[in-house]
Each structure stands twice: as C-alpha cells, then as structure tokens.
Coordinates of C-alpha atoms and ligand atoms in Angstrom, one line a residue:
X1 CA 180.0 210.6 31.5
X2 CA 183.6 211.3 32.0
X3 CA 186.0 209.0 31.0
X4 CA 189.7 208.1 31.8
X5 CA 190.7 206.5 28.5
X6 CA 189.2 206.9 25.0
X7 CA 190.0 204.0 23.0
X8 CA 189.6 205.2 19.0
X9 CA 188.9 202.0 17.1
X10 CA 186.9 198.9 18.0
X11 CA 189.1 196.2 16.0
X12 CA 191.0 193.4 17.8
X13 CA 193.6 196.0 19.0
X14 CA 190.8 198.9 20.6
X15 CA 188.9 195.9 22.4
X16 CA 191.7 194.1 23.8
X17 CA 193.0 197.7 25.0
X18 CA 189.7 198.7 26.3
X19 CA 189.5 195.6 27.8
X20 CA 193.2 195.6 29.8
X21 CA 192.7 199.0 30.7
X22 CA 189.2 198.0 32.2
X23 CA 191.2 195.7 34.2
X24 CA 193.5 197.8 35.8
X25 CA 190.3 200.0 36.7
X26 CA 190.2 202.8 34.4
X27 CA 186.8 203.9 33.0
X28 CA 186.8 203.7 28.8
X29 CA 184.8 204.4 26.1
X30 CA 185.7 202.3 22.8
X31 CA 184.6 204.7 19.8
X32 CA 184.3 202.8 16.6
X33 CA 183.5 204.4 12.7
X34 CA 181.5 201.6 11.5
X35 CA 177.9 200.4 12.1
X36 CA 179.5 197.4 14.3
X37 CA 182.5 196.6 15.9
X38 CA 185.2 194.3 15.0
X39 CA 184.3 195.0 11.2
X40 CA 187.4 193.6 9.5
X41 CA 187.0 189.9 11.7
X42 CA 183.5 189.8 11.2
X43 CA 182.6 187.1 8.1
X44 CA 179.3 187.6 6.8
X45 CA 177.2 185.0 5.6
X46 CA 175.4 184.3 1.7
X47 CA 172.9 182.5 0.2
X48 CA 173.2 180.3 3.5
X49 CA 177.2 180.3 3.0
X50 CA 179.9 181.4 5.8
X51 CA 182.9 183.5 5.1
X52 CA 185.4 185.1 6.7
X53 CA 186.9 187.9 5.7
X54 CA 189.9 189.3 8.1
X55 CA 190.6 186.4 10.2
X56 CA 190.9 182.7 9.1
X57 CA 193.0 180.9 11.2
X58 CA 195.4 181.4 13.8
X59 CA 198.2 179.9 15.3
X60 CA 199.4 179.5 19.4
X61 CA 195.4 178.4 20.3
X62 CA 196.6 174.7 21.7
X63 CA 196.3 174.6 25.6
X64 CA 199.0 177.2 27.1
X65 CA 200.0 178.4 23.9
X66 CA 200.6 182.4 23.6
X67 CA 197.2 183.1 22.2
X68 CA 195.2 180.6 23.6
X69 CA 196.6 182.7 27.0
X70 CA 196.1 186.2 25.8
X71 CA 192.6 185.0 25.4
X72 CA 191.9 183.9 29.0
X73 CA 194.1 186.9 30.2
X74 CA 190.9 189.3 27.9
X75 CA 188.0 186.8 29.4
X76 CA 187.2 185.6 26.3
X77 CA 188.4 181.6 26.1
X78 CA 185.4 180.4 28.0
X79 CA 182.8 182.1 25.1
X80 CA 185.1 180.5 21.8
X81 CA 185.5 176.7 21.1
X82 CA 188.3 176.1 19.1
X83 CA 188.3 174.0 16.3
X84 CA 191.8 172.1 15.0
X85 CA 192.6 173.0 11.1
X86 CA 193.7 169.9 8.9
X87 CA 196.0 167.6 11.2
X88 CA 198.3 166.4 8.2
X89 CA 197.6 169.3 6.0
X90 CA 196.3 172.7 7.1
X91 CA 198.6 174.6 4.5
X92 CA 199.3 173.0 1.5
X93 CA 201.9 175.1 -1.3
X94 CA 201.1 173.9 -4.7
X95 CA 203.5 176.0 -7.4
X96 CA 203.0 174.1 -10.7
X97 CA 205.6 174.3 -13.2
X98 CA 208.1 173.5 -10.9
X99 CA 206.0 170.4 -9.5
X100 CA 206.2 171.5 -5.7
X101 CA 203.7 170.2 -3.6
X102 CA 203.8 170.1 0.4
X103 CA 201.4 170.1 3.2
X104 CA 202.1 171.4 6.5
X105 CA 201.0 168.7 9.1
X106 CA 199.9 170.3 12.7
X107 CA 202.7 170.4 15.3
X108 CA 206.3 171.7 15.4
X109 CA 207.3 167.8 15.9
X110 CA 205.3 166.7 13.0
X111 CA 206.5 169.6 11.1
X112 CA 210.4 168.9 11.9
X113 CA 210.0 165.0 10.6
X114 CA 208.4 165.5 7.8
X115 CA 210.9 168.4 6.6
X116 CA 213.9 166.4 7.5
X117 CA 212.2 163.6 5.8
X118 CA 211.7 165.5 2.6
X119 CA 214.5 167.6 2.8
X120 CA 217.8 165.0 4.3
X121 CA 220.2 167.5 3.0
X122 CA 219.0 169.8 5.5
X123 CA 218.7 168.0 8.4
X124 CA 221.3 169.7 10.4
X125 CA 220.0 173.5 9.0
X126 CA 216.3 172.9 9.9
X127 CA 217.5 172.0 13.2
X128 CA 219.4 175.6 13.7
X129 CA 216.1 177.0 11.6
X130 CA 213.6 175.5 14.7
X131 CA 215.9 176.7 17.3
X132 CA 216.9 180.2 16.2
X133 CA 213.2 180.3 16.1
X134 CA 212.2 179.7 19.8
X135 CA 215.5 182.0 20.8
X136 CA 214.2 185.1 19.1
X137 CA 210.5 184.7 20.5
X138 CA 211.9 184.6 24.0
X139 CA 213.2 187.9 23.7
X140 CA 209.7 189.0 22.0
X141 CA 207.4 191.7 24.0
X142 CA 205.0 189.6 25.6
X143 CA 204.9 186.7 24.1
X144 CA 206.2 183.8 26.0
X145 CA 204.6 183.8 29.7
X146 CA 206.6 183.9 32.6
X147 CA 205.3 183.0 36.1
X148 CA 204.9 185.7 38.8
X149 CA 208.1 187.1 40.3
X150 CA 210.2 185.9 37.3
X151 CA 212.5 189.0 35.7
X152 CA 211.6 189.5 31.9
X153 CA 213.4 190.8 29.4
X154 CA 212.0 192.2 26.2
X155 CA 214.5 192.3 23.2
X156 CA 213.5 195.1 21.2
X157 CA 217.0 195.1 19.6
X158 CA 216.3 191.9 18.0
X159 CA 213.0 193.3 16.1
X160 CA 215.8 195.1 13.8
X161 CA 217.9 192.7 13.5
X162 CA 218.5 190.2 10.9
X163 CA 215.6 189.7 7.8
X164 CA 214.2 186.4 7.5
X165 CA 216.5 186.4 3.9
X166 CA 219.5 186.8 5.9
X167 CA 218.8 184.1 8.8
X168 CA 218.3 181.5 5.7
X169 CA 221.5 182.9 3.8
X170 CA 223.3 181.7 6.8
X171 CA 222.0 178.9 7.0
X172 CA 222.3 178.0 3.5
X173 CA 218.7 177.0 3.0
X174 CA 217.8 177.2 -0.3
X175 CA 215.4 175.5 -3.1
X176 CA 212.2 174.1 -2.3
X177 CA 212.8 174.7 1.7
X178 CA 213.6 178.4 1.3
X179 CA 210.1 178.6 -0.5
X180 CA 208.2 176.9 1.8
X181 CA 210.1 178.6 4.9
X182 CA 208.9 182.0 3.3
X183 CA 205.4 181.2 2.2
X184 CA 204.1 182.6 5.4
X185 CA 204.9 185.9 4.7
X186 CA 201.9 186.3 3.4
X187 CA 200.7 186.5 7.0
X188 CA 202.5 189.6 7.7
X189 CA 203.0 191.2 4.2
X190 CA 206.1 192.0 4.0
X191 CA 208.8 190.1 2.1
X192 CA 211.5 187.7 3.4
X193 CA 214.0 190.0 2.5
X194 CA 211.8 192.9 4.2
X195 CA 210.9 190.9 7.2
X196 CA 212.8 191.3 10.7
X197 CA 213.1 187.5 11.4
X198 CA 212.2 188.2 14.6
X199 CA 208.7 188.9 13.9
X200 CA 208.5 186.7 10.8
X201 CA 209.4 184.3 14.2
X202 CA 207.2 185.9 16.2
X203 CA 203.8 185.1 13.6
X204 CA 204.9 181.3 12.0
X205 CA 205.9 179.8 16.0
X206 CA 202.5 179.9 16.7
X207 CA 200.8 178.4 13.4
X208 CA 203.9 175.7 13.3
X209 CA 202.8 174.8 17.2
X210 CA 198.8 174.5 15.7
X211 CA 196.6 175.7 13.4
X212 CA 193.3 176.5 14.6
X213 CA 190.1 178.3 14.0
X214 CA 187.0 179.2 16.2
X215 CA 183.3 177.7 15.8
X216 CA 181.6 180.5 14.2
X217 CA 184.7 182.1 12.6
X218 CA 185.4 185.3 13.0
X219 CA 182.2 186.6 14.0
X220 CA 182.1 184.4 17.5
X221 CA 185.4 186.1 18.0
X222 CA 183.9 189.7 17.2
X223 CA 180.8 188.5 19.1
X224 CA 183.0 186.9 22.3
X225 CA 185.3 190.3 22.3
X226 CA 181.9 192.6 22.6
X227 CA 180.5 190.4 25.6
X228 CA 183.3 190.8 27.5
X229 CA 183.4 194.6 26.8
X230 CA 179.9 194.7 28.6
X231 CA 181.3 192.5 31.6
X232 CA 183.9 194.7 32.1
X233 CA 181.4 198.3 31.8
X234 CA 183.5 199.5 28.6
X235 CA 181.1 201.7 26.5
X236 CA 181.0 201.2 23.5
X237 CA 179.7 204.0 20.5
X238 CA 179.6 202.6 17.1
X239 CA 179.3 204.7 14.2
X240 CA 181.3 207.4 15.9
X241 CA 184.1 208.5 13.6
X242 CA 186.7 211.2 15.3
X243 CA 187.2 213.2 13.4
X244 CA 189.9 215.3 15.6
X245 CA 191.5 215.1 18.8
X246 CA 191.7 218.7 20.4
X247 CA 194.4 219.6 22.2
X248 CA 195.3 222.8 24.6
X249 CA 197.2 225.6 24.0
X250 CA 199.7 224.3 27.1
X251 CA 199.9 220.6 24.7
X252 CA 197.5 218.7 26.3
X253 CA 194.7 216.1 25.3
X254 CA 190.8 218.1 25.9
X255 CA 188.6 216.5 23.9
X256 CA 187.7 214.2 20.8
X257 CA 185.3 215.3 17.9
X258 CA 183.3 213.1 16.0
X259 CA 181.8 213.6 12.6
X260 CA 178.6 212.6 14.1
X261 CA 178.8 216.0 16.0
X262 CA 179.5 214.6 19.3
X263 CA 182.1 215.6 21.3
X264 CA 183.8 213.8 24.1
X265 CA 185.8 215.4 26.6
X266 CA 189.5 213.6 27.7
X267 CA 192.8 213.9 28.9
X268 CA 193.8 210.6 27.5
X269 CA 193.6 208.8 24.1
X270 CA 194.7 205.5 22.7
X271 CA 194.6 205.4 18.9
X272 CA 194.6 202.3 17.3
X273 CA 193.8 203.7 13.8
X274 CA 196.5 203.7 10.6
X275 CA 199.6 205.6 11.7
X276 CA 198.6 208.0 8.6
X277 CA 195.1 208.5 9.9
X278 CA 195.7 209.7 13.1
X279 CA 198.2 212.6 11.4
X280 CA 195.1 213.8 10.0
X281 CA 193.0 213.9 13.6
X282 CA 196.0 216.0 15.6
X283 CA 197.1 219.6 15.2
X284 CA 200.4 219.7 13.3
X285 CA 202.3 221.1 15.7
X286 CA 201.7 218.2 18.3
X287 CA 204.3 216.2 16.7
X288 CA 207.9 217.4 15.6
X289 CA 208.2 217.7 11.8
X290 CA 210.6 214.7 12.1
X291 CA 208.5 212.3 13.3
X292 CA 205.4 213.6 11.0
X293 CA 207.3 213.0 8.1
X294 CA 208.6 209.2 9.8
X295 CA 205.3 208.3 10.3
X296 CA 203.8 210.0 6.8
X297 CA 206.7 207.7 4.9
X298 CA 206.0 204.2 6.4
X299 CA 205.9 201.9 3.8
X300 CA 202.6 199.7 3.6
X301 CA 201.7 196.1 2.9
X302 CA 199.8 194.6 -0.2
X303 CA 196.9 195.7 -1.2
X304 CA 194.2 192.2 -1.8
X305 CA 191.5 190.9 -4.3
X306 CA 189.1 188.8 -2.4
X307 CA 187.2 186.6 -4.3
X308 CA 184.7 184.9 -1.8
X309 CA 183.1 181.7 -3.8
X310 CA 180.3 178.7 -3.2
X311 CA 180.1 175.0 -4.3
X312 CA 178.4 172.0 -3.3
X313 CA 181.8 170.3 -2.8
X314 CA 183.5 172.9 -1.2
X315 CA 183.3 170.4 2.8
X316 CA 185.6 168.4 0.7
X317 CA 188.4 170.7 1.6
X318 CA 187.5 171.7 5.1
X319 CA 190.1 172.8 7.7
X320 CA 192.7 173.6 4.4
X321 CA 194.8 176.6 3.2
X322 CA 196.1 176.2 -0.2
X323 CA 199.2 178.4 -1.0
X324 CA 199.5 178.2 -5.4
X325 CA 202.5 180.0 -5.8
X326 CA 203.6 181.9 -8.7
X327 CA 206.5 180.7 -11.2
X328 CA 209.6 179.9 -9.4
X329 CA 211.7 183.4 -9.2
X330 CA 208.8 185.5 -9.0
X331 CA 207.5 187.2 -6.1
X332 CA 204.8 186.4 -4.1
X333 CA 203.4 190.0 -3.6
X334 CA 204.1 190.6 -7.7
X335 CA 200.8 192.4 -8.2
X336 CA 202.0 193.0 -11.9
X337 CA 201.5 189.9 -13.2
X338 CA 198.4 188.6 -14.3
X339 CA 195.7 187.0 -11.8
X340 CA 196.3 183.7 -13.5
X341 CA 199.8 183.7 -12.3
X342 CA 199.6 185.9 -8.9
X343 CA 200.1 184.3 -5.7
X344 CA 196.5 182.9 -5.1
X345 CA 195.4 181.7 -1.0
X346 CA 192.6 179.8 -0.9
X347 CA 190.4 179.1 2.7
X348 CA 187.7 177.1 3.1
X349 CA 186.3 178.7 6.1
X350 CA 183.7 176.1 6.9
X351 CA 185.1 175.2 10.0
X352 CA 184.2 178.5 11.6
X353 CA 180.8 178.5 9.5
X354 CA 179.5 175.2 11.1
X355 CA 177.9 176.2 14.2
X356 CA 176.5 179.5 13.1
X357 CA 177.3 181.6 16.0
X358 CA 174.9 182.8 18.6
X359 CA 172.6 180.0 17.9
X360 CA 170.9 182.1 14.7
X361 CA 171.8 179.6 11.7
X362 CA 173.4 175.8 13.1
X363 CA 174.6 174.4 9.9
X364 CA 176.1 177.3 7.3
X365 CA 177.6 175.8 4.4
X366 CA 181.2 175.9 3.6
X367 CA 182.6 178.5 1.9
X368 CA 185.7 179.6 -0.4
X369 CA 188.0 182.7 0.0
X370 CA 190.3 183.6 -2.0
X371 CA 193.0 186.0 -1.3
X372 CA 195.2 187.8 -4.0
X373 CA 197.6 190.2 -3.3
X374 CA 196.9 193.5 -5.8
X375 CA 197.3 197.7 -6.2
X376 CA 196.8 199.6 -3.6
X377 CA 193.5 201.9 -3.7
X378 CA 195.0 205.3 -3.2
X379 CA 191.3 207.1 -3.4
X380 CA 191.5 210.1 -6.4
X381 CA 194.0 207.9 -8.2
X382 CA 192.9 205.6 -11.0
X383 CA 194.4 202.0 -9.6
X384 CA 190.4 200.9 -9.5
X385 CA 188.1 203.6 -12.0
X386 CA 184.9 204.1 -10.1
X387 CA 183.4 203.7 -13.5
X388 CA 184.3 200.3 -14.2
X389 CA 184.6 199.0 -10.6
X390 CA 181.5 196.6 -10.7
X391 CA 182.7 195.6 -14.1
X392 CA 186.3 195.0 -13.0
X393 CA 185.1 193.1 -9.9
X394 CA 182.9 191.0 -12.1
X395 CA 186.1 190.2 -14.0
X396 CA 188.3 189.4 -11.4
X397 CA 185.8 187.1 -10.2
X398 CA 185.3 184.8 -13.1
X399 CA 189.2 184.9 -13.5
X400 CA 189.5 183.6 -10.2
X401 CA 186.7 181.3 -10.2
X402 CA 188.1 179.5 -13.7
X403 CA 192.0 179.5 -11.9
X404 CA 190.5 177.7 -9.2
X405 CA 188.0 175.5 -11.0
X406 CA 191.1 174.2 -12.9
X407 CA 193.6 174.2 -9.8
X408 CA 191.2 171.8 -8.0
X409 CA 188.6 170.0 -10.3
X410 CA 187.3 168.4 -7.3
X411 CA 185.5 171.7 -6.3
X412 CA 183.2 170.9 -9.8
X413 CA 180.8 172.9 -11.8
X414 CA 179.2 174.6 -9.4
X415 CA 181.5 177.0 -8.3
X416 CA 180.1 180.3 -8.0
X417 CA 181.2 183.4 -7.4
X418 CA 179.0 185.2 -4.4
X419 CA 181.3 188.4 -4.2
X420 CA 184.4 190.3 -4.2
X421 CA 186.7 192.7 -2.6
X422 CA 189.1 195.1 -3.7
X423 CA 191.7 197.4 -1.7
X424 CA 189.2 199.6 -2.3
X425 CA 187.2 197.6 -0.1
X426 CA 189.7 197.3 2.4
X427 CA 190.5 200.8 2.7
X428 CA 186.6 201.1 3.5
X429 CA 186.8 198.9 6.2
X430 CA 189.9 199.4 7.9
X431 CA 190.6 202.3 7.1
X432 CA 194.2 201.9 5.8
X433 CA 195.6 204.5 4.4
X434 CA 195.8 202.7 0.6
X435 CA 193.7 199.5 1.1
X436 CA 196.1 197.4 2.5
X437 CA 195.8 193.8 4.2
X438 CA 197.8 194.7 7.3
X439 CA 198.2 198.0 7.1
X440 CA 201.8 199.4 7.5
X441 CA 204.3 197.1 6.9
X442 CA 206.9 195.5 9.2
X443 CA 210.7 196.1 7.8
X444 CA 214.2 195.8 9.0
X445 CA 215.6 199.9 8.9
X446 CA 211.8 201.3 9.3
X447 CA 210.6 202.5 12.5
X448 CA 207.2 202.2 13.3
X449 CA 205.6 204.0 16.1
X450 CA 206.2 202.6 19.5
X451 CA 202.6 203.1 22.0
X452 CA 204.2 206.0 23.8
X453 CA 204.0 209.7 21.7
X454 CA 205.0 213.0 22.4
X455 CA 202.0 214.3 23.6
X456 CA 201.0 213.9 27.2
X457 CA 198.2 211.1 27.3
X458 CA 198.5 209.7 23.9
X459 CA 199.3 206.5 23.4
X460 CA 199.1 203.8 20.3
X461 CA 198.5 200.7 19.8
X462 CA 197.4 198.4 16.1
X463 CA 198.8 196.6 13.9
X464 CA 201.3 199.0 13.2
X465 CA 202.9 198.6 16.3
X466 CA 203.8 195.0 17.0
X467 CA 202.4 192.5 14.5
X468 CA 199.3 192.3 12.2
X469 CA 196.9 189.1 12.6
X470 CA 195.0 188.4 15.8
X471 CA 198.3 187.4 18.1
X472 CA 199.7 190.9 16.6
X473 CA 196.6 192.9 17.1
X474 CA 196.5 191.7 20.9
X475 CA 200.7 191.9 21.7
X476 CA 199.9 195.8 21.1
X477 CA 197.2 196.5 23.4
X478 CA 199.3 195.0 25.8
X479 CA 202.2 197.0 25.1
X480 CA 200.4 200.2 25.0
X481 CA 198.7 199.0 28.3
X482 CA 202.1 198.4 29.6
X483 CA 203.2 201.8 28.6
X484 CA 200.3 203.3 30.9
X485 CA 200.2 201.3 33.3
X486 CA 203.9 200.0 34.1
X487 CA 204.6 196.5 32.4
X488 CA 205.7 195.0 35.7
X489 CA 202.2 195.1 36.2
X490 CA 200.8 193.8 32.7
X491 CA 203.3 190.9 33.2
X492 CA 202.1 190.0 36.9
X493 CA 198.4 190.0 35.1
X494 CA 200.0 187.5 32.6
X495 CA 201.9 185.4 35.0
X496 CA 198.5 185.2 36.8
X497 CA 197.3 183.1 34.1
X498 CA 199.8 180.4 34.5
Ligands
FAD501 C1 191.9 189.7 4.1 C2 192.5 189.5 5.5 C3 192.7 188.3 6.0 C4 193.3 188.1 7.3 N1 193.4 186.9 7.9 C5 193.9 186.7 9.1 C6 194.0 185.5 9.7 O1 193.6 184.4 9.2 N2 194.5 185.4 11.0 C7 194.9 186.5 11.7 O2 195.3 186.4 12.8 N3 194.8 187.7 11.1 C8 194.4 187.9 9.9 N4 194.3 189.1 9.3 C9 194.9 190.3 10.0 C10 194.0 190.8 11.1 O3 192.6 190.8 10.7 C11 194.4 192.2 11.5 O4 195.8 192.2 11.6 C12 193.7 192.7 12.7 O5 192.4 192.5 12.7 C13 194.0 194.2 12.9 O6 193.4 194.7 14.0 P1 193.5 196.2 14.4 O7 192.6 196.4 15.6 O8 195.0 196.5 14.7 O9 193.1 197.0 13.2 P2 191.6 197.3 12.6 O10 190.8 196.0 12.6 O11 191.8 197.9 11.2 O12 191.0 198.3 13.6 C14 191.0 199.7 13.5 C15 189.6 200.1 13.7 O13 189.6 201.5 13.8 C16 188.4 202.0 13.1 N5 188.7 203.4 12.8 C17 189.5 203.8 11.9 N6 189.5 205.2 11.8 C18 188.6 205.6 12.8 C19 188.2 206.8 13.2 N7 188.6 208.0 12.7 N8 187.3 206.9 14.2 C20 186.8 205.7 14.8 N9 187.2 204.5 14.3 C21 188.1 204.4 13.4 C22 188.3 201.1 11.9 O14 186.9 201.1 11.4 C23 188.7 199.7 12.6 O15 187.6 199.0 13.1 C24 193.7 189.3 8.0 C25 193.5 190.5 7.5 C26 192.9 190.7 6.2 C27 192.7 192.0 5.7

C-alpha cells in the first residue's frame, strides 16, 4: 500500500493529524511504538478501580466551546458523553501553614464573583486579569472559531510576549490571588515566570469556562479517537517503532524503518514524537547544525511521581482536584524538597470510571491519583537506581499514601496504594526524552519547532508545538495540517462547524 502521509505517533496529536489529513483526502498510515494506541490517555483499571493516567479533565468541553468544537470538527463528540467536574469546587488549593483554602466553582461568571468576593481589593485588577485573558486567545492559532468567509488572524507574536509573572506584576496582583492565578501551571509545566501568558491564557480560558471529564475517562477518548480512525480508512500499525526516516541523496523523504523490520516507503512524514527523538531518526545533515543544536537544547517540563491509590470512601470526593501546595515562597515544581512538602495533585477519576467504557465493566470504583512533580529519568544516570526502583516506588507510595491519609481523614483506613509511576515510567510511555509530564517545555525566549522543517515533506506536530494537554495536543495537528494543506482551508473546515 502506498501512502501519502505517514503519521509517526498514535497519541492525541498523530490521531487528530491522521484524522484532518484523512479529511482533506490524503491516504495515512498512523504508526505507533506501543502495543495500543493512545497509551499515555488510556487509564487502566485495578482490583475493579478506574484510573487515569494522562488525561483527567479538561477545559472548553461546554456546548461551542473550543474543544468541545475540535471534537466534532475530528468526528468524535457523538461517541463521548461528557460529564461536569464539581459545580462549586472542581479545584480546590489547600496550602497549610499559611491557612489558604479556595475552590474554583465552574464558570468564568461564577469564577469572577467569587474572586471579587474574596479578594475586594482586587476588584478592578481581576477585571483587567479576565479581559487580558480573552484578548490574547483571540489572537491564538486556532482557537476561537470564526464563521466561513470571516479573515483570521493568528498572533504568533503574542506567544513570546509577556510571562504570566509579568502580566500579574502589572497588574499588581499579589498574595493569595497571585497563587491561586498560578496554580494552573501545573497544567503546562512550566513556571509563571517561564510561561508566555499567552499560552498560560490559552490552557486556564478553557478550564475557567468548565471543567469537564468524559464517561469512561481517558480510555472512551483513546477508544472514540480509534473508531473514527477506522471511519475515515487511516491504517493504523501498533507496535511499529521507526526507527529511521531515510532520506535521498537529492534531500528528500524515501522511506521509514521500523525496528520491527518493516519498511514503509514515503515522500511525506509528520512526526509527532519528542523534538529530541526525532534527531535521532534523521540523517544529521538534514537539518543545519543550528537548528540541531536549537532543538537538542529545549528545555523540558517536570518530571512526576504518580501514586495511583483505592479506598472505600474515595466517591466522597468525586468530580474534585485538590491542589496542596508547598510552603508559601517555595516552588511548585521544587522537586528538592521532600514528598511531604512537594506540590501534591490529587484526582479522583471516578467520574470517567463510572460507566466502564465499551460496555465491558458498568460500575468501576473510584479511584485516587496522585501527581507529584519529581527528577527527571535521564536513562544511564542514577536519578532512579534500577536496583532499588521497586523499593523506591514502594517508598514513595506509603509516603504519599500517609500525606494524603492525613490531608483528608475523610478518605479513612483503607487507603491503599495499588501502584506507582516514575519519570521513569513516563519516559517509557511517551517517550520523552527525560520522563517528562509534557514533554518540552513552553518558555518566553525559547523556540520550539514550528510544523514546517527544512526538509521537503516533513512536517511536526505534538505537544511541543502548541500546547500540552488534550486542547494542546489537537491545536497542533491542526496547525501542522494547516501547514500542508493551506489554513484558509483548515479554517473553512472549522467555520463549518459553527
Ligand atoms: C500525568 C499526566 C497527566 C495529564 N493530565 C492531563 C489532563 O488532565 N488533561 C489534559 O488535557 N492533558 C493532560 N495531560 C497532558 C496530555 O496527556 C498530553 O499533553 C497529550 O496526551 C500529548 O499528546 P501527544 O500526542 O502530543 O504526545 P504523546 O501522547 O506522547 O504521543 C506521542 C506518541 O508517539 C509514540 N512514539 C514515540 N516515539 C515513537 C517512534 N519512534 N515510533 C513510533 N511511535 C513513537 C509514543 O508512544 C506516543 O504514543 C497529562 C499528561 C500527563 C503525563
């Protein structure tokens, strides 16, 4: 079979590229590593208990929000039900000693009175906040949708503009609202003073405008992506790892290698793997020194323990994040300090367990994940000894579980850890280069690769390229698409949806 695109990768960003590019009639094979697609958003399910692992919640789901249109635009709404997080507290930031406690209700308009409520000072400064906000994701690649015929402009510029520090020096937020303005950078991984406030803008508008999940969790999202990769006639090849991407002596895309001995022949690629990764799969020469050594340097986000526990109680808390902060004046992504005083997440993913998904198990019982941020895995280097690994994991395990046992009593004796994750995991499964959450990181003054390369028939999309999370993963496909196909078009698609 000869193909026009090969998509390498099968996570949110390869589907929804191999999807768009179906659309616009091109013939793709999706080539994935692992045994099954999707494998970072996929849960997985334990002594009769749901978790999910890479996706939890997500933001812009309500009716004609950005995501909840990006998935009709990939044929996918009609196969999810969504399923509201908490209405008057899906995130709620605890940080002890300094006796902060606030929940996020659902809604911008919820959001806005209870801040103004808590905060009176600020009134006039939350207002500016909220609509420096909605400015900046106007100017965002694809994100707002614009009806057919209307011009579009996408602000690039503004993605290295100001950091989301800088946008709350100005506006003299500081105190308790600076630190719960900032606590969702733990949804992109980068700090506030790291951030371009445009995409720190770009993640929070959605989750501010609702906080949803999916019945089923993750896994009816892997599940819904993969049936509409049939619909559409993508192929799909799991446990195919490339292993190179031949090129011709005249610099152009001939074929793809996998380590499974297959070889695919191709005039055009779209990589969706780490930046650092697909270095390894191209002949050095492809790419000028410059942009080697750019791409080789890209800074990455926290590496994560993941400490996925059970207890009876655990429905108590379903459809909540908890946020426990560490001591006021240290950082959220301080992997140095000790577990007990690290920045600790909390999900109880029970909303997207309920409902089993594909009608095998109805009524899974709540589960808890727990997110830490930690080292990176950098494989060779002694950040996680293989020697002591299962003994380590077992220790950061009971850690977490007594943390949390004394953070919320509720949750009772029987809180038990079923397993845990390392960046060593991560690395496994995403194939990051150092067992990262996200990936490379998103920074004012760093470039990250656009979808477009150098060599003929390339092109990128991932993570790395707009945004991480699910909104992320999809805005990239779309602007890789865009790059192949002409985003006058990708935009008319859009508009279509409207
Ligand atoms: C712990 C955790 C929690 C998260 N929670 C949320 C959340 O609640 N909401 C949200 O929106 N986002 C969340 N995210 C982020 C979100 O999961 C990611 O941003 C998104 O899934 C990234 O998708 P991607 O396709 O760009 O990358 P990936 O999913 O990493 O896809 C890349 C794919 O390429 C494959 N691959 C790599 N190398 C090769 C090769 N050589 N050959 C073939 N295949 C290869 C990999 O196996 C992988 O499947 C979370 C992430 C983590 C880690």
């Amino acid at each position: 079979m000869k193909y026009d695109y090969l998509v390498i990768g099968a996570g949110i960003s390869g589907i929804s590229s191999a999807l768009l590019l179906a659309r616009f009639g091109f013939k793709v094979a999706l080539l994935e590593q692992a045994p099954r697609p999707a494998p970072l958003i996929e849960g997985f399910v334990r002594n009769n208990v749901y978790f999910d692992a890479g996706f939890h919640y997500a933001g812009g789901l309500e009716e004609g929000g950005v995501l909840d249109l990006n998935l009709r635009l990939l044929g996918v709404a009609d196969d999810l039900e969504k399923v509201p997080f908490d209405a008057l507290a899906y995130d709620t930031i605890v940080q002890s000693q300094s006796g902060l406690s606030f929940s996020f209700p659902q809604g911008y308009e919820a959001l806005g009175n209870t801040l103004r409520g808590r905060f009176p000072s600020h009134r006039q400064a939350l207002s500016e906040y909220f609509e420096r906000l909605k400015l900046v994701t106007q100017g965002l690649p694809y994100y707002n949708y614009h009806p057919p015929g209307e011009s579009v402009s996408m602000g690039l510029a503004s993605l290295h503009g100001q950091s989301l520090s800088e946008v709350l020096d100005e506006l003299a937020i500081s105190g308790e609202l600076r630190t719960l303005l900032q606590v969702h950078c733990l949804l992109h991984g980068s700090l506030p003073s790291e951030i371009p406030f445009a995409i720190h803008a770009g993640v929070v508008d959605g989750y501010y405008g609702s906080a949803q999940t999916f019945k089923g969790g993750g896994r009816a999202l892997a599940a819904a992506l993969v049936t509409a990769l049939k619909r559409c006639g993508v192929d799909l090849f799991c446990r195919h790892r490339v292993e190179e991407i031949e090129v011709t002596a005249a610099g152009a895309i001939a074929a793809i290698r996998c380590t499974n001995g297959i070889r695919m022949q191709a005039s055009a690629c779209l990589a969706t793997l780490h930046p650092q990764a697909l270095l390894k799969l191209l002949p050095a020469s492809v790419f000028r020194p410059v942009y080697r050594r750019r791409l080789a340097a890209l800074a990455e986000s926290p590496g994560a323990e993941m400490v996925f526990l059970s207890s009876p109680q655990a429905r108590k808390f379903l459809g909540r994040n908890f946020f426990f902060l560490p001591e006021k004046g240290k950082s959220s992504f301080d992997f140095e300090l000790p577990l007990s005083e690290r920045l600790l997440y909390l999900n109880f993913s029970g909303l997207g367990g309920l409902g089993g998904s594909g009608g095998s198990a109805s009524d899974w019982d709540c589960g808890v994940t727990a997110i830490l941020p930690a080292p990176y895995y950098e494989s060779g280097k002694t950040v996680v000894s293989s020697a002591n690994y299962a003994d380590e994991k077992r220790r950061t395990g009971e850690l977490v579980r007594e943390r949390i046992a004394l953070l919320l009593p509720e949750l009772g004796p029987g809180l038990e850890v079923e397993r845990v994750a390392t960046s060593k995991t991560l690395e496994r499964i995403n194939a990051s280069a150092r067992g990262s959450l996200y990936g490379v990181k998103h920074m004012v003054g760093q470039f990250n690769p656009s979808a477009k390369t150098r060599l003929a028939g390339l092109y990128l999309a991932g993570q790395a390229t707009a945004a991480p999370g699910l909104l992320g993963a999809i805005t990239s496909a779309l602007m890789a698409v865009g790059a192949i196909v002409g985003h006058d078009r990708v935009e008319a698609l859009r508009g279509d949806m409207l």
